[in-house]
Coordinates of C-alpha atoms in Angstrom, one line a residue:
M278 CA 2.8 -22.5 11.7
I279 CA 1.6 -19.1 10.7
R280 CA 2.3 -19.6 7.0
V281 CA 0.4 -23.0 7.0
V282 CA -2.7 -21.7 8.8
L283 CA -2.9 -18.5 6.7
G284 CA -2.6 -20.5 3.5
L285 CA -5.5 -22.7 4.5
C286 CA -7.5 -19.6 5.4
K287 CA -7.2 -18.3 1.9
S288 CA -7.8 -21.6 0.2
S289 CA -11.0 -22.1 2.3
G290 CA -12.3 -18.7 1.5
L291 CA -11.9 -17.2 5.0
L292 CA -12.4 -13.5 5.0
E293 CA -12.8 -13.3 1.2
I294 CA -16.5 -12.9 0.4
C295 CA -16.5 -12.5 -3.3
G296 CA -14.9 -9.0 -3.1
L297 CA -17.5 -7.8 -0.6
C298 CA -16.8 -6.9 3.0
W299 CA -19.3 -7.5 5.8
L300 CA -19.7 -4.5 8.0
P301 CA -20.2 -5.6 11.6
G302 CA -22.6 -3.8 13.9
G303 CA -19.8 -3.3 16.4
G304 CA -16.0 -3.4 16.5
V305 CA -13.0 -1.9 18.2
M306 CA -11.4 1.1 16.6
L307 CA -7.6 1.2 16.9
R308 CA -7.6 4.7 18.4
A309 CA -10.0 7.3 19.7
T310 CA -10.3 10.4 17.6
V311 CA -12.2 13.6 17.9
G312 CA -13.6 15.7 15.1
S313 CA -15.3 15.1 11.8
V314 CA -14.8 12.2 9.5
E315 CA -12.9 14.5 7.1
E316 CA -10.5 15.6 9.9
R317 CA -9.9 11.9 10.9
D318 CA -9.1 11.1 7.2
E319 CA -6.6 13.9 7.0
E320 CA -5.0 13.0 10.3
Q321 CA -4.7 9.4 9.1
E322 CA -3.1 10.5 5.8
D323 CA -0.6 12.9 7.5
E324 CA 0.5 10.2 9.9
G325 CA 1.2 7.9 7.0
E326 CA -1.2 5.2 8.2
E327 CA -3.7 5.3 5.4
E328 CA -4.9 1.7 5.9
L329 CA -5.7 1.7 9.6
R330 CA -9.3 2.2 8.6
D331 CA -10.4 0.9 5.2
G332 CA -13.8 2.2 4.2
G333 CA -14.8 2.4 7.9
V334 CA -13.7 -1.1 8.7
P335 CA -10.8 -1.1 11.2
F336 CA -7.9 -3.5 11.2
Y337 CA -4.9 -4.2 13.3
I338 CA -1.2 -4.0 12.8
N339 CA 1.4 -6.4 14.1
R340 CA 3.8 -4.0 15.9
G341 CA 5.8 -6.7 17.7
G342 CA 7.7 -8.1 14.8
F343 CA 8.5 -11.8 14.4
P344 CA 7.8 -14.4 15.6
V345 CA 4.3 -13.1 16.2
D346 CA 3.6 -12.9 19.9
E347 CA 0.7 -14.7 21.5
E348 CA -1.4 -11.6 22.2
T349 CA -1.3 -10.5 18.5
W350 CA -2.0 -14.0 17.3
E351 CA -5.1 -14.4 19.5
R352 CA -6.3 -10.8 18.7
M353 CA -6.1 -11.7 15.0
W354 CA -8.4 -14.7 15.4
R355 CA -10.8 -12.6 17.5
H356 CA -10.9 -10.0 14.8
V357 CA -11.5 -12.8 12.2
A358 CA -14.6 -13.8 14.2
R359 CA -15.9 -10.3 14.2
I360 CA -15.4 -9.3 10.5
H361 CA -16.5 -12.6 8.9
P362 CA -20.2 -13.7 9.1
N363 CA -19.1 -17.2 10.1
G364 CA -15.7 -16.3 11.4
E365 CA -16.0 -17.9 14.8
D366 CA -16.9 -21.3 13.4
L367 CA -14.4 -21.1 10.6
G368 CA -11.7 -20.1 13.0
K369 CA -12.4 -23.1 15.2
E370 CA -12.4 -25.4 12.2
I371 CA -9.1 -24.2 10.9
R372 CA -7.3 -24.0 14.2
G373 CA -8.6 -27.5 15.1
A374 CA -7.5 -29.1 11.8
T375 CA -4.8 -31.8 12.0
D376 CA -4.2 -32.2 8.2
L377 CA -3.0 -28.7 7.2
P378 CA -1.2 -28.7 3.9
K379 CA 2.2 -27.1 3.5
I380 CA 2.1 -23.9 1.6
P381 CA 4.8 -23.3 -1.1
I382 CA 7.1 -20.3 -0.4
P383 CA 7.5 -18.1 -3.5
S384 CA 11.1 -17.5 -4.7
V385 CA 12.5 -14.0 -5.1
P386 CA 12.8 -13.4 -8.8
T387 CA 16.2 -13.6 -10.5
Y388 CA 17.1 -12.6 -14.0
Q389 CA 19.4 -13.3 -16.9
P390 CA 21.5 -10.4 -18.3
T391 CA 19.3 -10.5 -21.4
T392 CA 16.0 -10.2 -19.4
T393 CA 14.3 -7.0 -20.5
I394 CA 13.0 -4.4 -18.1
P395 CA 9.3 -5.2 -18.9
Q396 CA 10.0 -8.9 -18.2
R397 CA 11.7 -8.1 -14.9
L398 CA 8.8 -6.0 -13.8
E399 CA 6.4 -8.8 -14.7
A400 CA 8.5 -11.2 -12.7
I401 CA 8.4 -8.9 -9.7
Q402 CA 4.6 -8.5 -9.9
K403 CA 4.2 -12.3 -10.2
Y404 CA 6.2 -12.7 -7.0
I405 CA 4.1 -10.1 -5.2
R406 CA 0.9 -11.7 -6.4
E407 CA 2.1 -15.1 -5.2
L408 CA 2.5 -13.8 -1.6
Q409 CA -1.3 -13.2 -1.9
Y410 CA -3.5 -10.5 -0.4
N411 CA -3.8 -10.4 3.4
H412 CA -7.5 -10.9 4.2
T413 CA -7.0 -11.6 8.0
G414 CA -7.7 -8.0 9.2
T415 CA -4.2 -7.9 10.8
Q416 CA -1.3 -6.4 8.8
F417 CA 1.9 -8.4 9.6
F418 CA 4.5 -5.8 8.7
E419 CA 4.5 -2.3 10.3
I420 CA 5.2 0.4 7.7
K421 CA 5.9 3.8 9.1
K422 CA 6.2 6.2 6.2
S423 CA 8.4 8.6 8.2
R424 CA 11.2 6.0 8.5
P425 CA 14.4 6.4 6.4
L426 CA 14.6 4.4 3.2
T427 CA 17.3 2.0 4.7
A428 CA 14.9 1.0 7.5
L429 CA 12.1 0.3 5.1
M430 CA 14.4 -1.8 3.0
D431 CA 15.1 -3.9 6.1
I432 CA 11.4 -4.5 6.4
A433 CA 11.2 -5.5 2.8
K434 CA 14.0 -8.1 3.4
E435 CA 11.9 -9.4 6.2
M436 CA 8.9 -9.8 3.9
T437 CA 11.0 -12.0 1.6
R438 CA 12.1 -14.1 4.6
E439 CA 8.6 -14.6 6.1
A440 CA 6.7 -14.8 2.8
L441 CA 3.4 -13.9 4.4
P442 CA 0.4 -12.3 2.7
I443 CA 0.6 -8.5 2.4
K444 CA -1.5 -5.4 1.7
C445 CA -0.9 -2.6 -0.8
L446 CA 1.4 -0.4 1.3
E447 CA 3.7 -3.3 2.1
A448 CA 3.7 -4.2 -1.6
V449 CA 5.0 -0.7 -2.5
I450 CA 7.9 -1.1 -0.1
L451 CA 8.6 -4.6 -1.4
G452 CA 8.4 -3.3 -5.0
I453 CA 11.0 -0.6 -4.2
Y454 CA 13.3 -3.2 -2.7
L455 CA 13.0 -5.6 -5.7
T456 CA 13.6 -2.9 -8.3
N457 CA 16.6 -1.2 -6.6
N458 CA 19.1 -3.1 -8.7
I459 CA 17.3 -2.4 -12.1
P460 CA 19.0 0.5 -13.8
G461 CA 16.8 2.7 -15.9
V462 CA 13.7 2.2 -13.9
E463 CA 12.4 5.1 -11.7
R464 CA 9.9 4.4 -9.0
F465 CA 7.4 6.8 -7.3
P466 CA 4.4 6.3 -4.9
L467 CA 1.0 6.8 -6.4
S468 CA -2.0 6.8 -4.0
F469 CA -5.7 7.1 -4.4
K470 CA -8.7 8.1 -2.3
S471 CA -12.0 6.9 -3.6
Q472 CA -15.6 7.0 -2.3
F473 CA -18.3 4.5 -2.3
S474 CA -21.6 4.6 -0.5
G475 CA -20.5 7.5 1.8
N476 CA -17.2 5.8 2.9
H477 CA -13.7 6.6 1.8
F478 CA -11.2 4.0 0.7
Y479 CA -7.4 4.3 0.3
H480 CA -5.1 2.5 -2.0
I481 CA -1.5 2.9 -3.1
V482 CA 0.7 1.4 -5.9
L483 CA 4.3 1.9 -6.9
G484 CA 4.4 3.9 -10.1
V485 CA 7.3 3.0 -12.5
H486 CA 8.8 4.9 -15.4
S487 CA 11.3 3.5 -17.9
G488 CA 12.0 4.0 -21.6
G489 CA 9.5 6.9 -21.8
R490 CA 6.6 4.8 -20.6
F491 CA 4.8 4.6 -17.3
G492 CA 3.4 1.5 -15.4
A493 CA 2.8 0.3 -11.9
L494 CA 3.5 -2.5 -9.4
G495 CA 1.3 -3.3 -6.4
M496 CA -1.2 -5.5 -4.5
S497 CA -5.0 -5.2 -4.4
R498 CA -8.1 -7.3 -4.0
R499 CA -8.8 -6.3 -7.6
E500 CA -6.7 -7.4 -10.5
D501 CA -7.0 -4.1 -12.4
L502 CA -6.0 -2.0 -9.4
M503 CA -2.4 -3.1 -9.1
F504 CA 0.0 -4.1 -12.0
K505 CA 0.1 -2.0 -15.1
P506 CA 2.7 -2.8 -17.8
L507 CA 4.9 -0.1 -19.2
D508 CA 2.3 0.9 -21.8
F509 CA 1.4 4.4 -20.8
R510 CA 2.9 7.3 -22.6
T511 CA 2.1 9.9 -19.9
L512 CA 1.3 10.0 -16.2
M513 CA -2.2 11.2 -17.2
D514 CA -2.8 8.1 -19.2
L515 CA -1.8 6.0 -16.2
V516 CA -4.0 7.8 -13.8
Q517 CA -6.9 7.6 -16.2
E518 CA -6.4 3.9 -16.4
F519 CA -6.8 3.6 -12.6
D520 CA -9.8 6.0 -12.7
G521 CA -11.6 3.8 -15.2
A522 CA -10.9 0.7 -13.0
Y523 CA -12.4 2.5 -10.0
R524 CA -15.5 3.5 -12.0
G525 CA -15.9 -0.2 -12.9
Y526 CA -16.5 -0.9 -9.2
R527 CA -18.8 2.1 -8.8
H528 CA -16.1 4.0 -6.8
T529 CA -15.6 7.7 -7.4
L530 CA -12.0 8.8 -7.4
R531 CA -11.7 11.9 -5.2
K532 CA -8.0 12.5 -4.7
V533 CA -4.6 11.4 -6.2
K534 CA -1.3 11.9 -4.5
I535 CA 2.0 11.4 -6.3
G536 CA 5.4 11.3 -4.7
Q537 CA 8.9 11.9 -6.0
Y538 CA 11.3 9.4 -7.5
V539 CA 12.7 7.1 -4.8
S540 CA 16.5 6.6 -4.4
H541 CA 18.0 3.4 -5.7
D542 CA 20.5 3.3 -2.7
P543 CA 19.1 0.8 -0.2
H544 CA 21.2 2.4 2.5
S545 CA 20.0 5.9 1.9
V546 CA 18.8 7.8 5.0
E547 CA 16.4 9.9 2.9
Q548 CA 12.7 9.6 3.5
I549 CA 10.4 8.7 0.7
E550 CA 8.5 11.8 -0.5
W551 CA 5.0 10.3 -0.6
K552 CA 2.9 13.4 -1.4
H553 CA 4.8 15.9 -3.6
S554 CA 1.6 16.6 -5.5
I555 CA -1.9 16.3 -4.1
L556 CA -4.7 16.6 -6.7
D557 CA -8.4 16.8 -6.0
V558 CA -9.5 15.0 -9.1
D559 CA -13.2 15.9 -8.7
K560 CA -12.4 19.7 -8.6
L561 CA -10.2 19.7 -11.7
T562 CA -11.1 19.7 -15.3
K563 CA -9.5 17.0 -17.5
E564 CA -7.2 19.6 -19.0
E565 CA -6.3 21.0 -15.5
L566 CA -5.5 17.5 -14.3
R567 CA -3.3 16.9 -17.3
K568 CA -1.3 20.1 -16.7
E569 CA -0.8 19.2 -13.1
L570 CA 0.4 15.7 -13.9
D571 CA 2.7 17.0 -16.7
R572 CA 4.2 19.5 -14.2
H573 CA 4.7 16.7 -11.7
T574 CA 6.4 14.6 -14.3
R575 CA 8.8 17.5 -15.0
D576 CA 9.5 17.8 -11.3
M577 CA 10.4 14.1 -11.0
R578 CA 12.8 14.4 -13.9
L579 CA 14.5 17.4 -12.3
K580 CA 15.1 15.4 -9.2
I581 CA 17.2 12.8 -11.0
G582 CA 20.0 15.4 -11.5
K583 CA 20.0 16.6 -7.9
P584 CA 22.7 15.3 -5.5
V585 CA 21.4 13.0 -2.7
P586 CA 22.7 12.9 0.9
P587 CA 25.6 10.4 1.4
S588 CA 24.7 7.0 2.7
P589 CA 25.7 6.3 6.3
T590 CA 29.0 4.6 7.0
K591 CA 29.1 0.8 7.3
D592 CA 29.2 1.0 11.1
R593 CA 26.2 3.3 11.2
R594 CA 24.3 1.0 8.8
N595 CA 24.9 -2.0 11.1
S596 CA 23.8 0.0 14.1
M597 CA 20.5 1.0 12.5
G598 CA 19.3 -2.5 11.8
S599 CA 15.7 -3.6 11.2
P600 CA 13.0 -1.6 13.2
H601 CA 11.6 -5.0 14.2
R602 CA 14.9 -6.3 15.6
G603 CA 16.6 -3.4 17.1
P604 CA 16.4 0.2 18.2
S605 CA 14.0 2.4 16.3
S606 CA 15.4 4.2 13.3
P607 CA 15.7 8.0 13.4
I608 CA 12.5 9.7 12.5
R609 CA 12.2 13.0 10.6
R610 CA 9.1 14.8 9.6
L611 CA 8.6 15.4 5.9
S612 CA 8.8 19.0 4.7
R613 CA 5.5 20.0 3.1
V614 CA 7.0 23.0 1.3
E615 CA 7.0 21.3 -2.0
R616 CA 3.5 19.7 -1.7
R617 CA 1.2 21.1 -4.3
P618 CA -2.5 20.6 -3.2
S619 CA -5.1 21.5 -5.8
G620 CA -8.4 23.1 -5.3
E621 CA -10.0 24.3 -2.1
K622 CA -10.5 22.4 1.1
K623 CA -13.0 19.7 0.5
V624 CA -16.5 20.1 2.0
L625 CA -17.6 17.2 4.1
E626 CA -20.2 15.2 2.2
P627 CA -23.1 13.7 4.1
K628 CA -22.5 10.0 4.8
S629 CA -25.3 7.9 3.2
S630 CA -26.5 4.7 4.6
A631 CA -24.7 1.6 3.3
D632 CA -25.9 0.0 0.1
L633 CA -26.3 -3.6 -0.7
N634 CA -27.8 -4.5 2.6
G635 CA -24.8 -3.5 4.7
Y636 CA -22.1 -4.7 2.3
Q637 CA -19.4 -2.5 0.9
I638 CA -17.6 -3.0 -2.4
R639 CA -13.9 -2.8 -1.4
V640 CA -11.0 -2.3 -3.7

């Protein structure tokens, strides 16, 4: 039932307002926080929940797994009514419809031995795109960045089973899962913090490196803020490509965070290193940014030769299971020793009134 209703939501335009997001006068924040906007942003980033508030617009996360419980389901529709100008009427129309069409379920890509790496990456991106972007205001898969890789891969398997719309962080986890068995392709998280009309926006893609070229996999409302083919000679070239896309939407790129290469072992108990380098783009000259990105590239190459912790035994793997279907996976905090922030602590910029009559350009 969920898949059919959501498919109709997207085909009828529910929650997608030509790339613009209506900012309601009220709304329920997910948690109470104390301090400045900047402090809340930093807390959100440190907790690995960068999408709980997207440009000041809150959204919910399905923390109960599948099938979706009644409370989460009803809360999603109430949220739809709040964040869409005609959400209440559209919700009633969709939920009361008796002729809902069946939505095709995308097939996980398979390859021939002769399929090239660029062709495989394009097939993976096509699959991610076919799942479609989640505009409901409720994220269906709970992603905790502190979980070990094996637990995140269990969630990725669940994404392929449920075939529901996803957001950018879910797409990164799914991209790691789908590229685990492609030798010669290294993967790393690449996240962005941009600013528009006084609000901050967060986005993340999966950077890929193969054959001396960089590219990216991901999901976004915007076509030029997700997939990038293996056409970029340096990490600087890739970051500049995203920077240009942001400028096209009148967003100013403030910060770039780059992680380390992710293990190809789906049973690894390692945590993903999400923020090995933290670069304040607006405080660095172009040459300084290039040097930092070149240094990060060297750091990633050095990690390839380092031994990784052994995977858990078969019995332990079975006991860990999916975080949605069994006990919670063990949680370790990331060491921040190797993180390399650039520049001084950012000074809080005054928040200006919303442009475009209360609308925000979201990316």
